[in-house]
GROMACS .gro file of C-alpha atoms in nm:
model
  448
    1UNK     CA    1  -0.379  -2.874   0.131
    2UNK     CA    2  -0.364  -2.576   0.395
    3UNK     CA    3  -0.268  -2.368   0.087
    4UNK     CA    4  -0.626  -2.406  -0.049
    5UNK     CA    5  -0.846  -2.401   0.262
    6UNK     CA    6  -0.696  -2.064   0.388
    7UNK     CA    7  -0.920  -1.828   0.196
    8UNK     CA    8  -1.257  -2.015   0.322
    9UNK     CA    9  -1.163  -1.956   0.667
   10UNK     CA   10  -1.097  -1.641   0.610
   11UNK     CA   11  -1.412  -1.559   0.440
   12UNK     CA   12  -1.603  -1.650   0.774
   13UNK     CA   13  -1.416  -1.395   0.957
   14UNK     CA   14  -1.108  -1.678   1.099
   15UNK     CA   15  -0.793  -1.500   1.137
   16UNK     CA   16  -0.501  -1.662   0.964
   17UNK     CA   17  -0.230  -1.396   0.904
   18UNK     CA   18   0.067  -1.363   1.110
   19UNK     CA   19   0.316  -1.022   1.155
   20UNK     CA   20   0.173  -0.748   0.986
   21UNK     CA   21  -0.065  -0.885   0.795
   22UNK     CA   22  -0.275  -0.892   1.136
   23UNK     CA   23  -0.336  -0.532   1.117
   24UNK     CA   24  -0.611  -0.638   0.913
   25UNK     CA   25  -0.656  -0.990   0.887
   26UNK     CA   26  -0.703  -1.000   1.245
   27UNK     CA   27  -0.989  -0.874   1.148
   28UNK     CA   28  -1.303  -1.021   0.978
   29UNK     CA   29  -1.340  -0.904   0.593
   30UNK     CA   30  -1.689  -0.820   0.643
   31UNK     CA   31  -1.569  -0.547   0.909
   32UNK     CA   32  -1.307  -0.415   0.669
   33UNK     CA   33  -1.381  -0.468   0.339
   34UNK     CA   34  -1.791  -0.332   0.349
   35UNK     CA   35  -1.826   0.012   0.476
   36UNK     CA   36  -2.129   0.120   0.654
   37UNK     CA   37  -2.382   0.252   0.337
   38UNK     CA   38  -2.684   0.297   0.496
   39UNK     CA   39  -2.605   0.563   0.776
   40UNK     CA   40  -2.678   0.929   0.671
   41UNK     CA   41  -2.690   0.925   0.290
   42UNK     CA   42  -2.837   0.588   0.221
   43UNK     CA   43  -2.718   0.287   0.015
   44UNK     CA   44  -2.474   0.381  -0.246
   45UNK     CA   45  -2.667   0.187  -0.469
   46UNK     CA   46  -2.941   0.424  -0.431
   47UNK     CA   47  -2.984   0.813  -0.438
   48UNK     CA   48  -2.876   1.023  -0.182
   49UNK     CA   49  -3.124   1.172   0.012
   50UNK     CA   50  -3.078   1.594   0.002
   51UNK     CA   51  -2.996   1.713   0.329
   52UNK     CA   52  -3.237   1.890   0.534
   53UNK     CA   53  -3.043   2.158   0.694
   54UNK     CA   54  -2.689   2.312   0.739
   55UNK     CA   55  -2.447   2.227   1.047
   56UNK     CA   56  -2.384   2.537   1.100
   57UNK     CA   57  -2.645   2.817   1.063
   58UNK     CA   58  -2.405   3.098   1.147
   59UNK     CA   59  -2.258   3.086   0.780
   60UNK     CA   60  -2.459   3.084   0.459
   61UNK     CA   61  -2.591   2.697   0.319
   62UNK     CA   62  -2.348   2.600   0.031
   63UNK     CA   63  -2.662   2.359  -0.051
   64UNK     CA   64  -2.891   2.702  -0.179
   65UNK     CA   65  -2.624   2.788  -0.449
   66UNK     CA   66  -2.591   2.389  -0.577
   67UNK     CA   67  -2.939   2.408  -0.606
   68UNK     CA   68  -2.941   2.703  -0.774
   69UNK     CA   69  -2.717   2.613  -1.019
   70UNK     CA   70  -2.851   2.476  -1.363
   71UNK     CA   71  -2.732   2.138  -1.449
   72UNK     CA   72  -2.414   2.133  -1.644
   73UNK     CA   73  -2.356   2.495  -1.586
   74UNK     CA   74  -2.012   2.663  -1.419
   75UNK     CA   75  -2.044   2.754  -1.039
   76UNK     CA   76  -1.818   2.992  -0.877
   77UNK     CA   77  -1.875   3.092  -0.534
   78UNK     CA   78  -1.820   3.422  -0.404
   79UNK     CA   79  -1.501   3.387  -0.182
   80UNK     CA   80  -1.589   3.304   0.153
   81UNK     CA   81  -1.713   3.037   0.470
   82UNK     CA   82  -1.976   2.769   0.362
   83UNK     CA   83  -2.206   2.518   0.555
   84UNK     CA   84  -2.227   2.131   0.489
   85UNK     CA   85  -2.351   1.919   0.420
   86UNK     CA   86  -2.365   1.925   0.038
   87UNK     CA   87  -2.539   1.686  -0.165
   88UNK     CA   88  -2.438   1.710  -0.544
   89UNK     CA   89  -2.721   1.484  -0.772
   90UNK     CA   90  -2.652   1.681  -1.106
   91UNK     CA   91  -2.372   1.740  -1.371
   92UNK     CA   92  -2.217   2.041  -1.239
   93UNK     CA   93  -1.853   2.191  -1.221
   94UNK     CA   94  -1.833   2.373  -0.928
   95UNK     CA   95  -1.426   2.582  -0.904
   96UNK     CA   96  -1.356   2.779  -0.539
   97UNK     CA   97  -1.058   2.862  -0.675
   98UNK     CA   98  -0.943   2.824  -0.396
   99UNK     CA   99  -1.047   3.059  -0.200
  100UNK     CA  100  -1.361   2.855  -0.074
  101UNK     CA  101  -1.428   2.672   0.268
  102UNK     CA  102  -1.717   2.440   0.313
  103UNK     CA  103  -1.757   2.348   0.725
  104UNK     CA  104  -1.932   2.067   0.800
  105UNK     CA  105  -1.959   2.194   1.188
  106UNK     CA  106  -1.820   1.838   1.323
  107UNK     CA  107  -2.130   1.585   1.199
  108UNK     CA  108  -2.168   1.352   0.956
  109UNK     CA  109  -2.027   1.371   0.612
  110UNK     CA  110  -1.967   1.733   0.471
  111UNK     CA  111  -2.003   1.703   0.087
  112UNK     CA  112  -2.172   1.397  -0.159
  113UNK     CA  113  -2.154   1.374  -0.491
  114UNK     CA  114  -2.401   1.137  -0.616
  115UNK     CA  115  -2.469   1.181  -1.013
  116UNK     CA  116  -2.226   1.154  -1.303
  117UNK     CA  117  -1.980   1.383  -1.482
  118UNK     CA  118  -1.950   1.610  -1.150
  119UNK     CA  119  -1.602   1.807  -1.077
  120UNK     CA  120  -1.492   1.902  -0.749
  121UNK     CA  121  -1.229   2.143  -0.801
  122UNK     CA  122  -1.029   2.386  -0.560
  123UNK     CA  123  -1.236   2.383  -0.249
  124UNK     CA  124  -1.146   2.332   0.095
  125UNK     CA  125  -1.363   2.076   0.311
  126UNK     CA  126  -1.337   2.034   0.693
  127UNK     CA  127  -1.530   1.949   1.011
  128UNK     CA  128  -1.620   1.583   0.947
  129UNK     CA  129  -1.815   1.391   1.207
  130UNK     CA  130  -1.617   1.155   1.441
  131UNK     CA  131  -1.877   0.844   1.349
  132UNK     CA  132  -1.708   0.529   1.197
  133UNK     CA  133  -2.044   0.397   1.256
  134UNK     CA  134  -2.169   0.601   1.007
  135UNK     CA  135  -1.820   0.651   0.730
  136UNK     CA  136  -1.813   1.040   0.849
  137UNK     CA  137  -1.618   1.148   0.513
  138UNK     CA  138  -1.543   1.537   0.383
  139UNK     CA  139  -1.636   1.422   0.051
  140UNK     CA  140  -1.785   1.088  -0.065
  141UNK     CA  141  -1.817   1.016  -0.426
  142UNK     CA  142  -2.070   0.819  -0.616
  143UNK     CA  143  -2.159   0.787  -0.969
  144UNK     CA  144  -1.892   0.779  -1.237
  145UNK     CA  145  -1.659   1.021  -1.517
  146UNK     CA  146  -1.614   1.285  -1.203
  147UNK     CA  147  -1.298   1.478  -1.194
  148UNK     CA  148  -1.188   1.576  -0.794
  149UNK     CA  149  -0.888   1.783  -0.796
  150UNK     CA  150  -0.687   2.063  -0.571
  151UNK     CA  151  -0.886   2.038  -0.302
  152UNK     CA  152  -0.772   2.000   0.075
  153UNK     CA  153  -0.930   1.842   0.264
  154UNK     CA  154  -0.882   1.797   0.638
  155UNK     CA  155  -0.986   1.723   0.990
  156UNK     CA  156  -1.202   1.456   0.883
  157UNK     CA  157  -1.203   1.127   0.999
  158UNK     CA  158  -1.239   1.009   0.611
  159UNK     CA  159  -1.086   1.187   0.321
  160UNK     CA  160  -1.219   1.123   0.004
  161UNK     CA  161  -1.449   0.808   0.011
  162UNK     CA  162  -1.515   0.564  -0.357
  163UNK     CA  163  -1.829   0.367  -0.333
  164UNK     CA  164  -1.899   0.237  -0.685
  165UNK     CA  165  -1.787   0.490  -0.887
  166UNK     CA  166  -1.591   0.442  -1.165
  167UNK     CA  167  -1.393   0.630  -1.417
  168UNK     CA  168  -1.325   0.925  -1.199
  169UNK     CA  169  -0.976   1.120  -1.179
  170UNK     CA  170  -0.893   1.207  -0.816
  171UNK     CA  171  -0.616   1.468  -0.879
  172UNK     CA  172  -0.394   1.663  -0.683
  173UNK     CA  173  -0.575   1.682  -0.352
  174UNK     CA  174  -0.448   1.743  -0.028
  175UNK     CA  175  -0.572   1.488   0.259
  176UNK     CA  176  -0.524   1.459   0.628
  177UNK     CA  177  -0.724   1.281   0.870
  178UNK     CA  178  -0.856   1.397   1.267
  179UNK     CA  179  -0.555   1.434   1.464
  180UNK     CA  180  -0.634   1.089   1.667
  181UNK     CA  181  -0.458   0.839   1.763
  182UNK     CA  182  -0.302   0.591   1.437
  183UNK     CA  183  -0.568   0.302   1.456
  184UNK     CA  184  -0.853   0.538   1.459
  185UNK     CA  185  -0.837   0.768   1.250
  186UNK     CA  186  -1.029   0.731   0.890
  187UNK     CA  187  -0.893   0.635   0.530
  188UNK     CA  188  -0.728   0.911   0.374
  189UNK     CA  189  -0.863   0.805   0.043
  190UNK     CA  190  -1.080   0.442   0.039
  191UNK     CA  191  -1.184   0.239  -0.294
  192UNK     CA  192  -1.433   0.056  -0.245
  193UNK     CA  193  -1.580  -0.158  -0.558
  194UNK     CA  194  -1.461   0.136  -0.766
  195UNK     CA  195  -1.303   0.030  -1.058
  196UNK     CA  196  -1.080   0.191  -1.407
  197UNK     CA  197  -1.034   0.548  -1.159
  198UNK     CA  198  -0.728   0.736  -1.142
  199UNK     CA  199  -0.546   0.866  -0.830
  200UNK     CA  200  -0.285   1.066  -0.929
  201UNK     CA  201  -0.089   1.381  -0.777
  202UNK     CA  202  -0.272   1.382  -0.455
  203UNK     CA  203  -0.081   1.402  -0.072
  204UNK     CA  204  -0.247   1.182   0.172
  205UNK     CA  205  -0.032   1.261   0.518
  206UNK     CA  206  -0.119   1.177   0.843
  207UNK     CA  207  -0.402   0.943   0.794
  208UNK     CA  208  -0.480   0.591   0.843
  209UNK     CA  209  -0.494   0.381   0.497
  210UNK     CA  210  -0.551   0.447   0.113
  211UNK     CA  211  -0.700   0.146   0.093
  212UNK     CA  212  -0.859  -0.039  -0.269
  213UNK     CA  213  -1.114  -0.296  -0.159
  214UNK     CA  214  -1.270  -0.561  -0.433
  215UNK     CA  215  -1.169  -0.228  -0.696
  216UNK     CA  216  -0.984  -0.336  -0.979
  217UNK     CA  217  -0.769  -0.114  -1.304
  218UNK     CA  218  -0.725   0.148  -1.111
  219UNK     CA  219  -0.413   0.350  -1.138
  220UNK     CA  220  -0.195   0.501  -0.877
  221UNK     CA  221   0.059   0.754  -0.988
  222UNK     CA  222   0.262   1.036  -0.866
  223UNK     CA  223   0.129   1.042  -0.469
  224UNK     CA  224   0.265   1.094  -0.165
  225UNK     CA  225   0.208   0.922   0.143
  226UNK     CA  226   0.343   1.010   0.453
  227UNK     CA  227   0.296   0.923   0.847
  228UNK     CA  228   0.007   0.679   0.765
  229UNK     CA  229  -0.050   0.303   0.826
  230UNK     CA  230  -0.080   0.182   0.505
  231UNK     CA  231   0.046   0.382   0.192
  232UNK     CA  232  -0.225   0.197   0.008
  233UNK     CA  233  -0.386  -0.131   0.104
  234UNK     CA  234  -0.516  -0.335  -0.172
  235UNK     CA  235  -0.729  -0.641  -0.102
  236UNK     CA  236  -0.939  -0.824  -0.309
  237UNK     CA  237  -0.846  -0.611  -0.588
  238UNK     CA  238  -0.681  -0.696  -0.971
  239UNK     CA  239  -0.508  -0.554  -1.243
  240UNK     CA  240  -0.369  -0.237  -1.089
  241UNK     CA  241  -0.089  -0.019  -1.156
  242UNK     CA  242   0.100   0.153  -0.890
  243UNK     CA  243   0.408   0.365  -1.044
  244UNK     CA  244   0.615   0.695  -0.898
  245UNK     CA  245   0.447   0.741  -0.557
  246UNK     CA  246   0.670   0.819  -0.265
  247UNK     CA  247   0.559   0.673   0.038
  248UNK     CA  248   0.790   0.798   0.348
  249UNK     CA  249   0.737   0.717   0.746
  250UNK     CA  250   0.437   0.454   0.707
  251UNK     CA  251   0.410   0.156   0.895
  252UNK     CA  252   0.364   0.019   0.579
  253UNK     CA  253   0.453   0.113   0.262
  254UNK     CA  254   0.216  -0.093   0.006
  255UNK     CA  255   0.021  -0.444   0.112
  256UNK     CA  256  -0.127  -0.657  -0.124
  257UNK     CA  257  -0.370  -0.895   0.010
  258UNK     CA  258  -0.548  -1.168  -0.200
  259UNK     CA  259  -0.489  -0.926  -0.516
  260UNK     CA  260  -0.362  -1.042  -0.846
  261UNK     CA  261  -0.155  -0.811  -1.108
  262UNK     CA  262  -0.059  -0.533  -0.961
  263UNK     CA  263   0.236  -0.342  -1.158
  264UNK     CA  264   0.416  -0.158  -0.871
  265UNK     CA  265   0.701   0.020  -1.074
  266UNK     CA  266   0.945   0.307  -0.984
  267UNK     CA  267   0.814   0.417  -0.641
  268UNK     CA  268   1.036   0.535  -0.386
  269UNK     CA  269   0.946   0.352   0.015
  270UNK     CA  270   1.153   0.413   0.280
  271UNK     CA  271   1.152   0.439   0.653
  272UNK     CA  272   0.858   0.194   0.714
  273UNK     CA  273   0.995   0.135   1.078
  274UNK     CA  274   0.857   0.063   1.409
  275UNK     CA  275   0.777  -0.386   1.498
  276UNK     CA  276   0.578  -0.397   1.220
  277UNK     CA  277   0.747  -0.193   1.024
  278UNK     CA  278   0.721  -0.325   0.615
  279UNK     CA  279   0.823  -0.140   0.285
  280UNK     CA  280   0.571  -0.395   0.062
  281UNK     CA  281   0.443  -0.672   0.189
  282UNK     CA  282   0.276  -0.975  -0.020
  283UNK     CA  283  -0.040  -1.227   0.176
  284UNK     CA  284  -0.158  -1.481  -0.064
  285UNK     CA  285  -0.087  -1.296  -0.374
  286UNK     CA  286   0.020  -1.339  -0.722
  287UNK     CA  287   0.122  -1.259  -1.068
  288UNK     CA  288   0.226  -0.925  -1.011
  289UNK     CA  289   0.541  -0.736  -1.118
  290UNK     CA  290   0.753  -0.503  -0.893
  291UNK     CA  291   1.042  -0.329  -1.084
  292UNK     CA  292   1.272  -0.036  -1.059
  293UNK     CA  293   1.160   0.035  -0.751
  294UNK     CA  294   1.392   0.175  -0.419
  295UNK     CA  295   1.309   0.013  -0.085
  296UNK     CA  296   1.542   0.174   0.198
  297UNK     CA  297   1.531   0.209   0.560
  298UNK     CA  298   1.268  -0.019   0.637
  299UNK     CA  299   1.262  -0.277   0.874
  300UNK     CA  300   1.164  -0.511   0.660
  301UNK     CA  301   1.167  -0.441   0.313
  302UNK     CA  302   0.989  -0.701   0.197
  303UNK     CA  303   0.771  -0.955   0.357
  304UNK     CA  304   0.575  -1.221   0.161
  305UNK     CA  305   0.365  -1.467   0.332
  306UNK     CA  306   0.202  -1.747   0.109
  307UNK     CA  307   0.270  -1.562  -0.229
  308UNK     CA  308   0.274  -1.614  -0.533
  309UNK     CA  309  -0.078  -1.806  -0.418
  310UNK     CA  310  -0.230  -1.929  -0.732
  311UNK     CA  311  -0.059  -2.212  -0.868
  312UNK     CA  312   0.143  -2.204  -1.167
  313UNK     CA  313   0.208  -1.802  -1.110
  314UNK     CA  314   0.515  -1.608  -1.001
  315UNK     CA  315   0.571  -1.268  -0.864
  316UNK     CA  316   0.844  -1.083  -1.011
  317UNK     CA  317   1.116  -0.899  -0.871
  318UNK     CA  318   1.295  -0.682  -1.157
  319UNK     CA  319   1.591  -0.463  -1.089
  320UNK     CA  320   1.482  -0.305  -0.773
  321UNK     CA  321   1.721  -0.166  -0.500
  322UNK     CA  322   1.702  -0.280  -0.143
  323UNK     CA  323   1.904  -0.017   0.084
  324UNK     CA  324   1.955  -0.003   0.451
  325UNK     CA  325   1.668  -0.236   0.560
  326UNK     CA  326   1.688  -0.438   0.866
  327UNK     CA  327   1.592  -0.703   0.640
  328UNK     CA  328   1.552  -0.672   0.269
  329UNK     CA  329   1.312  -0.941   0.158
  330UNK     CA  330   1.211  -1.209   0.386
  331UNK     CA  331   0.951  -1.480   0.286
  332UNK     CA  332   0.801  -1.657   0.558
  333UNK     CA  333   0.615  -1.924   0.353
  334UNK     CA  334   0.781  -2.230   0.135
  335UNK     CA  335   0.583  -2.213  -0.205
  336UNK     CA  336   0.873  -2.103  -0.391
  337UNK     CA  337   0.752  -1.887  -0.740
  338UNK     CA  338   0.961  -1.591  -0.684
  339UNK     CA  339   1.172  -1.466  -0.970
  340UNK     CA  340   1.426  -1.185  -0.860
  341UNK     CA  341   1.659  -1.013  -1.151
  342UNK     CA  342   1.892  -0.757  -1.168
  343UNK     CA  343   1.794  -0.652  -0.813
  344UNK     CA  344   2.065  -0.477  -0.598
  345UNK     CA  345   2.117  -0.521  -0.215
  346UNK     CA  346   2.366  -0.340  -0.007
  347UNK     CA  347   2.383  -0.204   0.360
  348UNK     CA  348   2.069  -0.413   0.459
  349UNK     CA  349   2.170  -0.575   0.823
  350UNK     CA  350   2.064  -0.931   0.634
  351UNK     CA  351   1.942  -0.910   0.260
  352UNK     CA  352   1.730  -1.252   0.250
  353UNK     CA  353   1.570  -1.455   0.480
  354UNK     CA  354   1.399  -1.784   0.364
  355UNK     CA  355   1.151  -1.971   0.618
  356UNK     CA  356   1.162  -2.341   0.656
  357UNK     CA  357   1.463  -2.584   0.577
  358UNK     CA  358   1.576  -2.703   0.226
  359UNK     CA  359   1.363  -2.427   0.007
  360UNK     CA  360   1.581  -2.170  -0.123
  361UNK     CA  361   1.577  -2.349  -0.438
  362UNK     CA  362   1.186  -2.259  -0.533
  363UNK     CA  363   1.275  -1.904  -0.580
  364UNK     CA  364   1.497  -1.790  -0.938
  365UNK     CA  365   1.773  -1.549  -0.854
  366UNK     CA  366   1.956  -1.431  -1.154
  367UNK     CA  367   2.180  -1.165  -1.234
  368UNK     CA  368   2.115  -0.957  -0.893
  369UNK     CA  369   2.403  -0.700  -0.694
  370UNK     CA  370   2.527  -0.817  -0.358
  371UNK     CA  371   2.725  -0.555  -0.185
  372UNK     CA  372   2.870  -0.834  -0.024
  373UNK     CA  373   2.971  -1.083  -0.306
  374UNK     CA  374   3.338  -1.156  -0.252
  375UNK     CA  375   3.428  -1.316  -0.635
  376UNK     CA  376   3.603  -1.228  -0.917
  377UNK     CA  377   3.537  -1.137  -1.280
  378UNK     CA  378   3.844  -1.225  -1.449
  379UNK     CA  379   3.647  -1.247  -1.789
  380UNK     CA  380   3.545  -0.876  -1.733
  381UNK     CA  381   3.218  -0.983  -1.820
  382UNK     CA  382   3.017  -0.807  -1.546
  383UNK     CA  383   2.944  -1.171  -1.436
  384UNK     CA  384   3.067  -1.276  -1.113
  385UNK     CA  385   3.268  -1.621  -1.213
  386UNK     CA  386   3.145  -1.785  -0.887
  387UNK     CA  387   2.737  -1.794  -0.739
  388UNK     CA  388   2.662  -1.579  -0.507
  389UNK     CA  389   2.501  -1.842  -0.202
  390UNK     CA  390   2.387  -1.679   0.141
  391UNK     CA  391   2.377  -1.916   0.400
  392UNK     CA  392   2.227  -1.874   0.800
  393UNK     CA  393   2.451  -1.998   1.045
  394UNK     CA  394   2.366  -1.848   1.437
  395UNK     CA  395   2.076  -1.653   1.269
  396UNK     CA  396   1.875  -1.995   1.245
  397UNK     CA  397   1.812  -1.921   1.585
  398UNK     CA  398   1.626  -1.638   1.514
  399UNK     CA  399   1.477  -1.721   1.177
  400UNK     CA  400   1.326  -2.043   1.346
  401UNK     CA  401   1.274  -1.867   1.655
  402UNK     CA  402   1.089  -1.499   1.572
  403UNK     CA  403   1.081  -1.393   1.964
  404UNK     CA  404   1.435  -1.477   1.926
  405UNK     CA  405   1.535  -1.184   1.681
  406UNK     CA  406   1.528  -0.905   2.002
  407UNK     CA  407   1.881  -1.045   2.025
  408UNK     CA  408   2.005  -1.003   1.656
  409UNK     CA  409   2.306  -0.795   1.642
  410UNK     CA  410   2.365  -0.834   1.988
  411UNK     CA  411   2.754  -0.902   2.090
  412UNK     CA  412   2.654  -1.316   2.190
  413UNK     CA  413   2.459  -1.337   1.863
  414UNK     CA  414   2.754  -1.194   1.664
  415UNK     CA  415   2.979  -1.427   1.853
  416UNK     CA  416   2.831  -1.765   1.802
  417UNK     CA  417   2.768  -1.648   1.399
  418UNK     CA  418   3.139  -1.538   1.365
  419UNK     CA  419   3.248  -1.915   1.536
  420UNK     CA  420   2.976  -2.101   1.365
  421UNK     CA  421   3.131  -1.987   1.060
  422UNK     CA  422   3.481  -2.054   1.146
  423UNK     CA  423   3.417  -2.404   1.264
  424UNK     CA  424   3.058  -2.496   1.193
  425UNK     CA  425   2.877  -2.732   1.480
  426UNK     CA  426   2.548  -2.730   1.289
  427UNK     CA  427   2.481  -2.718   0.916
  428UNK     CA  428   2.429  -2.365   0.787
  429UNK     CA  429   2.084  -2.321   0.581
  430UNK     CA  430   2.090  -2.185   0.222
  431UNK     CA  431   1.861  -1.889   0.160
  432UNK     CA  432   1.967  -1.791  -0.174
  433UNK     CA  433   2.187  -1.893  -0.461
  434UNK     CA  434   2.258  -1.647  -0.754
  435UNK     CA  435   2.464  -1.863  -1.018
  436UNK     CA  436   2.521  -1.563  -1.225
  437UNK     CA  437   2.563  -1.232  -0.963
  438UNK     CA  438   2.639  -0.906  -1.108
  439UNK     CA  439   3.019  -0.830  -1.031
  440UNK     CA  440   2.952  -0.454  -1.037
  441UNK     CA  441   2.670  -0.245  -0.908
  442UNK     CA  442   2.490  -0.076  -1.143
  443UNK     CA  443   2.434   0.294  -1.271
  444UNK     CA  444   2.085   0.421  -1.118
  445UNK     CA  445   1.927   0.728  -0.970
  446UNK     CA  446   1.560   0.691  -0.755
  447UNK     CA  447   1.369   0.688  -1.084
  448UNK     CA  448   1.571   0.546  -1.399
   0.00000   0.00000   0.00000
């Protein structure tokens, strides 16, 4: 029954996730999930109101040549230092080639685009306000079909900010938040009921969260995320595709949260350290498909709480490689529904841990590497001729006991496992059992 009463409590703002998950479910979902559309430019279902004067009046007014410009012409600035803020409410393309700066002295947001079929394209935006009252964002797009791409943008609290815009490409942009502390700073790059866009090429580095609210088919591909919360933070959100990113020194590599069919395919995660450290984690999720994807040096790899969700749905775990982690995949819920293939685990410090007693069974394991499998293949067949089964002896004591897991490793830990084994006093708990484990590790580089 708690499985089905979960999401109502959470709708009125009850916390209900445990671990990581609490970096945001701690939270309500109003807070999170609705930013702030009336402050400074208005509701994003309405027009933007032009702004009334530049930030800075020691530089010329970027505003005099947009409204200068005919719509769907060509502008190219002279080279040179610009005021904000900039509202954009016509088709225009508008190239700085890169050799253009547009200041928004420190308040509010620096640049809006609020029309359709806009691009945004080599131009460098800075000086943000510090307001998360009021989303202070270099460059907040509305309206859809815009293209934003080679731009950096930086020493803003909020990047590049989606409020109901669809089919926009967001392309090879550089993004990097205020230097503040983690916790504070803005999204590098926030979706927010923003749906069929696509994010590709762009670095997001030393920001908070991209983050995909109630937005649905959009497509990440080809970013990089680095020194960030979250790589990207989907809740709410459907039928997304998340494929060759490289996400690096997060505390979190990718969450899904109440999301349904996401493809997350040949992404590289590693070093997602720290307490809460988590290369992908799963919170009452479902029917999505991870494959070919490398997971390494994370202290968890994977962490699934309550997922798959929906009944009658599985999540799918498809020859993936799980390297180094302090714990590959640990699911800390009993609903079972997890289907893990061709998957290959070696070096992690434990490779699976399973929550409760007498559950192993709900998940499928088939065909998966174990550096650790100690069988034969006398057939040659590739198959080992014995299952792979992964049992918990001391480490019970920490599975059952989370405060407990300071300890792991340590020399009394490693003592009672290595007799507990030797002459068992308790009956070990199954976490897995792979009838069919692959005898030899496969052929793979990062992306095959």
């Amino acid at each position: 029954m708690l499985r089905f009463i979960r999401r109502p409590l959470l709708a009125l703002g009850i916390a209900t996730g445990l671990g990581v998950a609490g970096l945001a479910a701690s939270q309500s979902l109003e807070g999170m999930g609705k930013p702030n559309l009336a402050a400074n430019w208005g509701s994003s279902t309405e027009k933007a109101l032009r702004p009334a004067a530049p930030h800075r009046t020691d530089i010329p007014w970027f505003q005099t040549l947009v409204d200068a410009a005919p719509p769907g012409s060509v502008l190219k600035p002279p080279p040179g230092d610009y005021a904000g803020p900039v509202l954009v409410d016509k088709p225009l393309v508008i190239d700085g080639g890169g050799k253009v700066t547009i200041d928004g002295g420190g308040k509010g947001t620096v640049f809006v685009i609020d029309a359709k079929g806009a691009t945004l394209r080599g131009v460098h935006l800075k000086g943000s306000g510090d307001s998360h009252d009021s989303d202070d964002t270099c460059l907040n797009v509305r309206g859809d079909h815009h293209v934003v791409e080679g731009n950096v943008i930086d020493d803003c609290l909020f990047g590049i900010d989606l409020k109901q815009a669809n089919h926009n490409v967001i392309r090879e942009n550089r993004i990097s938040s205020k230097p503040f502390e983690l916790g504070v700073r803005g999204d590098g790059l926030r979706l927010w009921y923003s749906n069929h866009n696509l994010i590709e090429k762009n670095e997001v580095i030393d920001s908070r969260d991209m983050v995909a609210w109630y937005a649905n088919h959009n497509t990440y591909r080809g970013n990089i995320g680095k020194r960030s919360r979250y790589s990207i933070h989907f809740m709410f959100a459907k039928d997304s595709v998340v494929e060759g990113n490289s996400f690096y020194d997060n505390a979190v590599g990718v969450y899904l949260m109440y999301t349904e069919r996401i493809h997350l395919r040949n992404n590289i995660i590693s070093h997602a350290t720290g307490a809460t450290g988590m290369g992908l984690g799963f919170k009452e999720s479902s029917d999505s498909d991870i494959e070919n994807n490398e997971i390494i040096y994370c202290a968890v790899g994977v962490g699934s709480d309550l997922s798959p969700f929906e009944p009658d749905t599985t999540i799918r775990f498809i020859n993936n490689r799980f390297a180094f982690n302090g714990i590959a995949i640990r699911f800390t819920s009993e609903l079972g529904g997890n289907i893990l293939k061709g998957n290959i685990f070696e070096g992690n410090l434990t490779d699976v841990v399973q929550m409760g007693r007498g559950v192993a069974d709900r998940n499928q394991w088939e065909g998966n590497f174990f550096a650790d499998y100690q069988g034969f293949d006398r057939d040659g067949d590739g198959t080992g001729d014995t299952p792979y089964e992964l049992y918990s002896y001391a480490d019970q004591i920490w599975i059952e006991t989370p405060a407990a897991q300071f300890f792991k490793t340590s020399p009394v830990l490693e003592l009672l496992d290595f007799l507990e084994r030797l002459a068992p006093f308790s009956s070990p708990e199954l976490q897995l059992r792979d009838p069919a484990p692959r005898f030899a590790k496969p052929e793979r580089t990062a992306r095959s």
